CSV table of C-alpha atoms and ligand atoms in Angstrom, one decimal:
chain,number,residue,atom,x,y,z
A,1,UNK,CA,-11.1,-21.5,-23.9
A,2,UNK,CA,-8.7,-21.6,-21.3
A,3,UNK,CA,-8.7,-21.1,-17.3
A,4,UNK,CA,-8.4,-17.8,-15.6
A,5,UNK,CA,-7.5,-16.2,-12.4
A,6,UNK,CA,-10.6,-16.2,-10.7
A,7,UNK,CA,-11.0,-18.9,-7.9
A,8,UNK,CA,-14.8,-20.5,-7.7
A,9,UNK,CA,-16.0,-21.6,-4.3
A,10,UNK,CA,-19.1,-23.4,-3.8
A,11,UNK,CA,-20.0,-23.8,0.0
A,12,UNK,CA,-22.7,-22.8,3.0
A,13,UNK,CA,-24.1,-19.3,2.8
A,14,UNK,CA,-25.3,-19.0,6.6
A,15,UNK,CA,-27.3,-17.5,9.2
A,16,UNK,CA,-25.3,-18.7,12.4
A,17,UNK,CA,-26.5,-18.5,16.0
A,18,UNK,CA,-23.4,-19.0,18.1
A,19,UNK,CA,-22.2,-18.4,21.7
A,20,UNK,CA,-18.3,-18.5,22.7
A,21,UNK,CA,-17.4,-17.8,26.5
A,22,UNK,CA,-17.1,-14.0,25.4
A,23,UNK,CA,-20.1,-13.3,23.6
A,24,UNK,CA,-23.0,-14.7,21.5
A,25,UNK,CA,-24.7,-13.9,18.3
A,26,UNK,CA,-28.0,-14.7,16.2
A,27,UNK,CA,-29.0,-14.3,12.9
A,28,UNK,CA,-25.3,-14.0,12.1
A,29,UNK,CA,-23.7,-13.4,8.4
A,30,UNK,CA,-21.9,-17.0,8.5
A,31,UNK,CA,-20.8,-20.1,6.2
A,32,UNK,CA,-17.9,-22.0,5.1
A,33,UNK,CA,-18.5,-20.0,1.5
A,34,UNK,CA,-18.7,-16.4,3.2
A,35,UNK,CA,-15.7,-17.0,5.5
A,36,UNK,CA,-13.4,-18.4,2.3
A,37,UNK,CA,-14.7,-15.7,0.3
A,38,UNK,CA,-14.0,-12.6,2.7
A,39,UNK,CA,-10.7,-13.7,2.6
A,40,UNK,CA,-9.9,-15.3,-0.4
A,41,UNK,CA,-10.6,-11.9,-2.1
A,42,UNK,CA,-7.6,-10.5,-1.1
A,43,UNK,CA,-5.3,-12.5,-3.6
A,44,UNK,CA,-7.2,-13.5,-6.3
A,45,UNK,CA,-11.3,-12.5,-7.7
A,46,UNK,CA,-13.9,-14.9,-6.4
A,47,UNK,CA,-16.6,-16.2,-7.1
A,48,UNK,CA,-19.6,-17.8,-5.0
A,49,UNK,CA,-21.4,-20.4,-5.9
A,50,UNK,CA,-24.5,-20.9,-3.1
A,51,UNK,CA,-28.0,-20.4,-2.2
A,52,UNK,CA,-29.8,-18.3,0.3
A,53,UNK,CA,-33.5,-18.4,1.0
A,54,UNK,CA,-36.2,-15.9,1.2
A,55,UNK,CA,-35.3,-15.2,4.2
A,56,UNK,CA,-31.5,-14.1,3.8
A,57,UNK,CA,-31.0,-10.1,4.4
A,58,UNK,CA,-29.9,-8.4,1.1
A,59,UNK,CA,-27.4,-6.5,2.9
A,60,UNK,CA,-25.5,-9.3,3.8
A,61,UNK,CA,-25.1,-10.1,0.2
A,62,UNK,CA,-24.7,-6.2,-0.3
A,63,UNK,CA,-21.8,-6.7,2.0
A,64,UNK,CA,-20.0,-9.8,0.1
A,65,UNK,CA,-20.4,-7.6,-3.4
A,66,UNK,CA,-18.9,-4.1,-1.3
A,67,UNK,CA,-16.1,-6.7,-0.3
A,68,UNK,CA,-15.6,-7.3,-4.2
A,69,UNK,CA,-16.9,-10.9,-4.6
A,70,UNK,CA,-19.0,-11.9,-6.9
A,71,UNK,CA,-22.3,-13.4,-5.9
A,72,UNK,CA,-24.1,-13.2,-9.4
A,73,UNK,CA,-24.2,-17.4,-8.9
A,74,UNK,CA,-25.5,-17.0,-5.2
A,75,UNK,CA,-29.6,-18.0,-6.0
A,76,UNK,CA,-32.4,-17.3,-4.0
A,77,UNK,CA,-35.2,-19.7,-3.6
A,78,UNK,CA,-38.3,-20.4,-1.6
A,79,UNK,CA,-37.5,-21.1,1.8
A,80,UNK,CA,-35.1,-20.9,4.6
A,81,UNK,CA,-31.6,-20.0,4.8
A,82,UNK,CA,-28.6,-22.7,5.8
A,83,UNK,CA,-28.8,-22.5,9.9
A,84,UNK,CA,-25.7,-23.3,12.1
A,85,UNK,CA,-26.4,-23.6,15.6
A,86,UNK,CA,-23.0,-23.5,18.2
A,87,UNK,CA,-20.8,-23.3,20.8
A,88,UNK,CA,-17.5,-23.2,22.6
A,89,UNK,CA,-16.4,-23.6,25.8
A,90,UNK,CA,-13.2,-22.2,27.0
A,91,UNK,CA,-11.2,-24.7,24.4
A,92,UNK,CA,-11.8,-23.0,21.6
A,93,UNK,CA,-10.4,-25.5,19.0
A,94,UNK,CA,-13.6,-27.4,19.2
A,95,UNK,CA,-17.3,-26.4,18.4
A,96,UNK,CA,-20.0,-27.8,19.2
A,97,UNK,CA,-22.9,-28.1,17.2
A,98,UNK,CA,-26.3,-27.9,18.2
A,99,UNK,CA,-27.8,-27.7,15.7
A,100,UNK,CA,-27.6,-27.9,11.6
A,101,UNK,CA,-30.8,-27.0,9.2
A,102,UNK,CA,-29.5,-27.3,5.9
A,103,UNK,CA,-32.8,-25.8,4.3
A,104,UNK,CA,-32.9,-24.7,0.9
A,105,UNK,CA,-29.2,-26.4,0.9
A,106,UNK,CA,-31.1,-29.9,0.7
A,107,UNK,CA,-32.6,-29.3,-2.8
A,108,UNK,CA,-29.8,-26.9,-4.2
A,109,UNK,CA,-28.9,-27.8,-7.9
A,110,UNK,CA,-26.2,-26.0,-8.8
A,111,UNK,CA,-26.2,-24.7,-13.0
A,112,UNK,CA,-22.8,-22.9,-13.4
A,113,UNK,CA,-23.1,-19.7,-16.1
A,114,UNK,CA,-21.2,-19.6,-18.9
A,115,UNK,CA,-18.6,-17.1,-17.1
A,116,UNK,CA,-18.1,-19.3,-14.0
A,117,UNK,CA,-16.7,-22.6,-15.6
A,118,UNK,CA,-13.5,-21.3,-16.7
A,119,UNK,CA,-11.7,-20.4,-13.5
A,120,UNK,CA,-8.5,-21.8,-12.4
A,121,UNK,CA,-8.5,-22.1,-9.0
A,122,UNK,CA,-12.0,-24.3,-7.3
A,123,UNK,CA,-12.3,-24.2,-3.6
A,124,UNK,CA,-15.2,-26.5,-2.2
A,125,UNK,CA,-16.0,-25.2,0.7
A,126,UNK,CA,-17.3,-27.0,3.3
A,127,UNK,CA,-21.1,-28.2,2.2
A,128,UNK,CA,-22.4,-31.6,0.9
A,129,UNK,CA,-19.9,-33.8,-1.2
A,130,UNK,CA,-22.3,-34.8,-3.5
A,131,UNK,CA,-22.7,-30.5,-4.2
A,132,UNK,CA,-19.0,-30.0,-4.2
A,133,UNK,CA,-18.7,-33.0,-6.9
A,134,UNK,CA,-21.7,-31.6,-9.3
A,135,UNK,CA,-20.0,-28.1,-9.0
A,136,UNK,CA,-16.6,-29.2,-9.7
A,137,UNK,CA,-18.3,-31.4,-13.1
A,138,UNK,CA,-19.5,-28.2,-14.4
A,139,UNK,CA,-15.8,-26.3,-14.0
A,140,UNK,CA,-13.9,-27.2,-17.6
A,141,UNK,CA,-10.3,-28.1,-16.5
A,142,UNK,CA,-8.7,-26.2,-13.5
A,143,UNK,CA,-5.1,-26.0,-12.3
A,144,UNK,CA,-6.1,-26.3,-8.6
A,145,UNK,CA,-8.8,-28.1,-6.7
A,146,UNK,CA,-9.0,-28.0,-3.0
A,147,UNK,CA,-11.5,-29.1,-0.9
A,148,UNK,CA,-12.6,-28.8,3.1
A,149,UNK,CA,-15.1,-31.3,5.2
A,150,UNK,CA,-16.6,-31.3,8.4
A,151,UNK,CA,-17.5,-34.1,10.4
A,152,UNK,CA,-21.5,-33.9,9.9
A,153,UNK,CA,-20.5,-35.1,6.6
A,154,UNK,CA,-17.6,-37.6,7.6
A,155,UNK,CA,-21.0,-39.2,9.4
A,156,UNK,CA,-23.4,-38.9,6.7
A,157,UNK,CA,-22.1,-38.7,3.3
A,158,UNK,CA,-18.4,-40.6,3.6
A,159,UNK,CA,-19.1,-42.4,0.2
A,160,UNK,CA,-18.7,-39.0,-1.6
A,161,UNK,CA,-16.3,-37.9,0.3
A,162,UNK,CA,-14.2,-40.3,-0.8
A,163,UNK,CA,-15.0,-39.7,-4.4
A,164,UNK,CA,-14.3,-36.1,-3.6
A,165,UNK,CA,-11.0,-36.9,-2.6
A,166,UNK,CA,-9.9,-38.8,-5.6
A,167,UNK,CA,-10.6,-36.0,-7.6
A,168,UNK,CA,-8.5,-33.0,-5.4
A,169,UNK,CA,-5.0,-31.7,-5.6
A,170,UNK,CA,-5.2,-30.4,-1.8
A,171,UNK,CA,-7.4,-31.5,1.5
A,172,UNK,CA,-8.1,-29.1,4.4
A,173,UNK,CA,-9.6,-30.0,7.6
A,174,UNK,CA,-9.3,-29.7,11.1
A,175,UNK,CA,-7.4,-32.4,13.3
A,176,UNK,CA,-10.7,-34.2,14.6
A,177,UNK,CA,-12.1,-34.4,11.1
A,178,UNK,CA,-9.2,-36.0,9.5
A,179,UNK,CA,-8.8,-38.2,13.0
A,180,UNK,CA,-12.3,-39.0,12.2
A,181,UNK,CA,-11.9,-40.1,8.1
A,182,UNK,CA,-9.0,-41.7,8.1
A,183,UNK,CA,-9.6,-43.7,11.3
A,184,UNK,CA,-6.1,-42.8,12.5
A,185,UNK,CA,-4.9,-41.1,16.3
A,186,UNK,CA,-1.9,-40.1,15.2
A,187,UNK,CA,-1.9,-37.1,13.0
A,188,UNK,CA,1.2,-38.1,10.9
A,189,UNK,CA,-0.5,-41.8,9.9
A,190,UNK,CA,-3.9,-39.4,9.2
A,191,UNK,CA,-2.3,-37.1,6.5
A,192,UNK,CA,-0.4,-40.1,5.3
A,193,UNK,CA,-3.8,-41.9,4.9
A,194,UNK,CA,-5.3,-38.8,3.3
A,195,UNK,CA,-2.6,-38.6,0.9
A,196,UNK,CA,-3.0,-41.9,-0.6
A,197,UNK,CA,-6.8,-41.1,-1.5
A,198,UNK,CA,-5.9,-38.6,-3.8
A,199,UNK,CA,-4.7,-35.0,-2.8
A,200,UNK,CA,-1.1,-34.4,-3.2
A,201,UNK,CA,-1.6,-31.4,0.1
A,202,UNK,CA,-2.9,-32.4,3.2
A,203,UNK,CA,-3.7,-29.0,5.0
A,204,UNK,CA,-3.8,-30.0,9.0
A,205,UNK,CA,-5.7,-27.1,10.9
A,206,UNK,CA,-5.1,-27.5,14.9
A,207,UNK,CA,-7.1,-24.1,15.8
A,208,UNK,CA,-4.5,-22.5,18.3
A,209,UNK,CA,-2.3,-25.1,18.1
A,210,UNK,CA,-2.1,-24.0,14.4
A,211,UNK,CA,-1.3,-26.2,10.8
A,212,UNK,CA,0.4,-28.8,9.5
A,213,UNK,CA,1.1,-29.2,5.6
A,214,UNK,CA,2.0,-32.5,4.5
A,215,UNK,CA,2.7,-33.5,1.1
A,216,UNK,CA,4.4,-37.1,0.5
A,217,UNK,CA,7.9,-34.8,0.7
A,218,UNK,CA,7.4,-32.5,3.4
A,219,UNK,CA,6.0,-31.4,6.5
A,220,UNK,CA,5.4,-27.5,7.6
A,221,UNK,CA,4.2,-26.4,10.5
A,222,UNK,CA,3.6,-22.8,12.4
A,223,UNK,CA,1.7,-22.5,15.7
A,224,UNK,CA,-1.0,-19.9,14.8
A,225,UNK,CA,-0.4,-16.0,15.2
A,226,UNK,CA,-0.5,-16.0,19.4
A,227,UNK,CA,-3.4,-13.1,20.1
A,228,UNK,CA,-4.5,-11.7,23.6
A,229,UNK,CA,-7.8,-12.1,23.2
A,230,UNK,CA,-10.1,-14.5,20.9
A,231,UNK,CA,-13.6,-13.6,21.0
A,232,UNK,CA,-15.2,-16.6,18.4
A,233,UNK,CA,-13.4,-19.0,15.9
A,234,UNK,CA,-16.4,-20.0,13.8
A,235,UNK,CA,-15.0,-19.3,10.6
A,236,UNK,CA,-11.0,-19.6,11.5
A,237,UNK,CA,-10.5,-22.8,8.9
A,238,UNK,CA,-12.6,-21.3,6.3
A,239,UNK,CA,-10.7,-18.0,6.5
A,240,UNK,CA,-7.4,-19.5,6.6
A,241,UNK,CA,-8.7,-21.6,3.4
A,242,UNK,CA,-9.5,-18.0,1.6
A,243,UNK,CA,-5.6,-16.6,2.8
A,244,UNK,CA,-4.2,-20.3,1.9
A,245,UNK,CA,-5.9,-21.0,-2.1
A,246,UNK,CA,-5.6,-17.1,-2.5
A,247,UNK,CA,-2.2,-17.3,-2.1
A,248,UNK,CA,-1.7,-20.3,-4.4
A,249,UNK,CA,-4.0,-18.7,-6.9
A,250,UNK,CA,-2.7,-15.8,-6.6
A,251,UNK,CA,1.2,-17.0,-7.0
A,252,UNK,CA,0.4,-20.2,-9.7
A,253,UNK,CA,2.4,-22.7,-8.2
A,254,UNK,CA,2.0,-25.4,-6.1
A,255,UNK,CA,5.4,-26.1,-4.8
A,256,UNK,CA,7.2,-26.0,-1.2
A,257,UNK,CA,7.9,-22.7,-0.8
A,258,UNK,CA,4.4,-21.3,-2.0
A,259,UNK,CA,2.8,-23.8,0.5
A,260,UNK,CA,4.9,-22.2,3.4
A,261,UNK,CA,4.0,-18.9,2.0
A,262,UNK,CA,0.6,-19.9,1.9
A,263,UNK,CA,0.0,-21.4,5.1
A,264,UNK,CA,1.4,-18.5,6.4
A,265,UNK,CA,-1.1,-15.8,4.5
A,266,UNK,CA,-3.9,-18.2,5.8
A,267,UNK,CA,-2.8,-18.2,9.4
A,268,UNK,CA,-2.8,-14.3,9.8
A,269,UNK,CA,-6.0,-14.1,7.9
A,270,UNK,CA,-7.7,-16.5,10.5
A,271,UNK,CA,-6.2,-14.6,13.2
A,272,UNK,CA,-7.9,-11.7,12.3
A,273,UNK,CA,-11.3,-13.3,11.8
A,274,UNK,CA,-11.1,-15.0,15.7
A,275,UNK,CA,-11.1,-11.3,16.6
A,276,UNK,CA,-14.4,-10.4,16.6
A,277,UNK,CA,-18.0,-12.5,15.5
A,278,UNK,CA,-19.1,-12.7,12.3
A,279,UNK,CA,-17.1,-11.0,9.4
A,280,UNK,CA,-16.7,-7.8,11.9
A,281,UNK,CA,-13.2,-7.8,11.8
A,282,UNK,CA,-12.3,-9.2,8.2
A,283,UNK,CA,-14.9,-7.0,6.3
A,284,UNK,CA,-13.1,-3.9,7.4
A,285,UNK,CA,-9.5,-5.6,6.8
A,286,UNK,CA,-6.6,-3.7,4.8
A,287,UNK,CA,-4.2,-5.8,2.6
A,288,UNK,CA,-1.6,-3.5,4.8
A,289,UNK,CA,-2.8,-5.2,7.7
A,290,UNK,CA,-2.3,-8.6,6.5
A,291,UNK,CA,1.4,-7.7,5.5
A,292,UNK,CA,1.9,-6.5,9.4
A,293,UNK,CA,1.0,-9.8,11.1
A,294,UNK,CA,2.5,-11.7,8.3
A,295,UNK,CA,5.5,-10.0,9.5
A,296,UNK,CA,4.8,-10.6,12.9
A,297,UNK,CA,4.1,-13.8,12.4
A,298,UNK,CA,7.6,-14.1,10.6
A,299,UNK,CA,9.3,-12.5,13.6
A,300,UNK,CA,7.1,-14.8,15.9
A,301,UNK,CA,8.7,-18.1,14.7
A,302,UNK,CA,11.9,-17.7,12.9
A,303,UNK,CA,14.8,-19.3,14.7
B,1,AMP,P1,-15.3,-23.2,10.5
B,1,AMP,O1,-15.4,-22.6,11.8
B,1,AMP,O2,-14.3,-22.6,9.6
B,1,AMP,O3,-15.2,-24.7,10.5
B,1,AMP,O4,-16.8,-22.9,9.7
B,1,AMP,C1,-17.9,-22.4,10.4
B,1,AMP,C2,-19.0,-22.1,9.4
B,1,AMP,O5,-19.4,-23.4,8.8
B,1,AMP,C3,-20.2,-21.5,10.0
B,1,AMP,O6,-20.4,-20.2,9.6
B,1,AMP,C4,-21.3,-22.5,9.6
B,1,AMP,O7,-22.4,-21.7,9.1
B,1,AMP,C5,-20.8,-23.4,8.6
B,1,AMP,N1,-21.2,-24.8,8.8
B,1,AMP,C6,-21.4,-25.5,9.9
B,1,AMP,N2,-21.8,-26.7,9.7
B,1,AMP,C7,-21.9,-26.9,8.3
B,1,AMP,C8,-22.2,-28.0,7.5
B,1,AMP,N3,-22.6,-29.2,7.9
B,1,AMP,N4,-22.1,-27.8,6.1
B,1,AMP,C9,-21.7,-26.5,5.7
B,1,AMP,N5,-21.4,-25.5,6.4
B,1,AMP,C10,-21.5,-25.6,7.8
């Protein structure tokens, strides 16, 4: 049997509590799975691989199947739901956390169906290493692996990490996280670090300040989509993640100019998300949308 279009991303199914200088929210539809998800849809099926507790309101998952992706691997079990607890200040480009209950996240044991181990594309969301390495066991032999981190796992799990990295075409994190890994300052001696773990890409996000995409070749960068007003970011890397590996799934190449283009869908799809909280603003999204600020974008930083 062979791979097919379908990208599968394992990662956190939230509940997010979070306050930004403009606003706050509880009990929030969040995690690194939803945000990719939301966005990834656009360019290519997906399909979630997760677990939500008793606790977990079906509409949220009512909302994820309206948006056409599939959660028939999200499980339920007996507990609570993954909790993120944050903040920013007026620099966006860096939350805090306050707190993180991983919950029914701590036991998960992910068993892929039949249906979900074929797919080309395998995104592994931000979540435990050790998770995104049993998941990406279970997937037969995919074109494209790409993984994401977060420093409460730099911390605690770096071991796996590691191992995680060995086994990935492309890398995304934000510039703290890879500062934090590799054990470099500079950003350039980071990626060049990352790069000799494993992953051929090594996706730099900077938050406003935007991305860098390094392969051992080539360096792209593009400040991200300038906006008047940013009302929360939680969710900006893992929405660029679903615009970024939907593009690549979507296009089936890896090379320069479908990372440019691809860094480029993921930078207006984060844009949108740092609209509003939650999925407000990407739920309700048109594909025409996307094409105007990719446009923009375009227009923004050609010279
Ligand atoms: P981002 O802002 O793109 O880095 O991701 C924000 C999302 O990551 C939030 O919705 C959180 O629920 C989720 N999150 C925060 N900490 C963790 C963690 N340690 N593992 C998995 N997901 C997390």
């Amino acid at each position: 049997m062979g791979t097919d279009r379908s990208i599968l991303a394992v990662g956190s199914v939230a509940l997010d509590n979070v306050r930004t200088p403009f606003g706050r929210v509880s009990e929030a539809l969040g995690g690194s799975a939803t945000y990719f998800g939301a966005a990834a849809r656009f360019f290519a099926p997906v399909r979630l691989v997760a677990v939500v507790g008793r606790d977990f309101p079906e509409r949220h998952l009512g909302l994820l199947r309206r948006l056409g992706v599939d959660t028939s691997a999200v499980q339920r079990a007996s507990g609570r739901t993954f909790r993120w607890k944050g903040y920013y200040g007026y620099d966006l480009n860096n939350a805090r956390t306050l707190k993180t209950e991983l919950n029914v996240f701590s036991a998960f044991d992910p068993q892929l169906p039949e249906t979900h181990r074929t797919a080309g594309t395998v995104f592994l969301a931000n979540i435990d290493p050790d998770l995104q390495l049993k998941v990406l066991r279970q997937v037969r032999s995919p074109r494209l692996v790409a993984c994401d981190t977060m420093n409460f796992w730099i911390e605690n799990k770096k071991p796996s990490l590691l191992k995680l990295l060995s086994k990935v075409d492309i890398l995304l994190c934000n510039d703290s996280e890879v500062r934090e890994l590799s054990g470099e300052y500079n950003l350039i001696r980071a990626a060049r670090w990352a790069l000799s773990k494993g992953p051929k890409v090594v996706v730099i996000k900077k938050g406003e300040h935007g991305v860098a995409c390094f392969t051992r070749q080539m360096v792209f960068c593009v400040p991200a989509f300038l906006l008047e007003q940013v009302y929360d970011p939680t969710g900006a890397g893992d929405t660029f993640a679903g615009g970024f590996i939907g593009t690549l799934a979507k296009g089936g190449r890896v090379d320069a100019a479908s990372l440019r283009r691809a860094v480029i869908y993921g930078s207006v799809l984060a844009s949108y998300n740092v609209e509003s909280f939650s999925l407000n603003r990407v739920a309700g999204l048109k594909y025409a949308d996307i094409q105007l600020r990719f446009k923009a974008l375009r227009a923004m930083t050609r010279f």
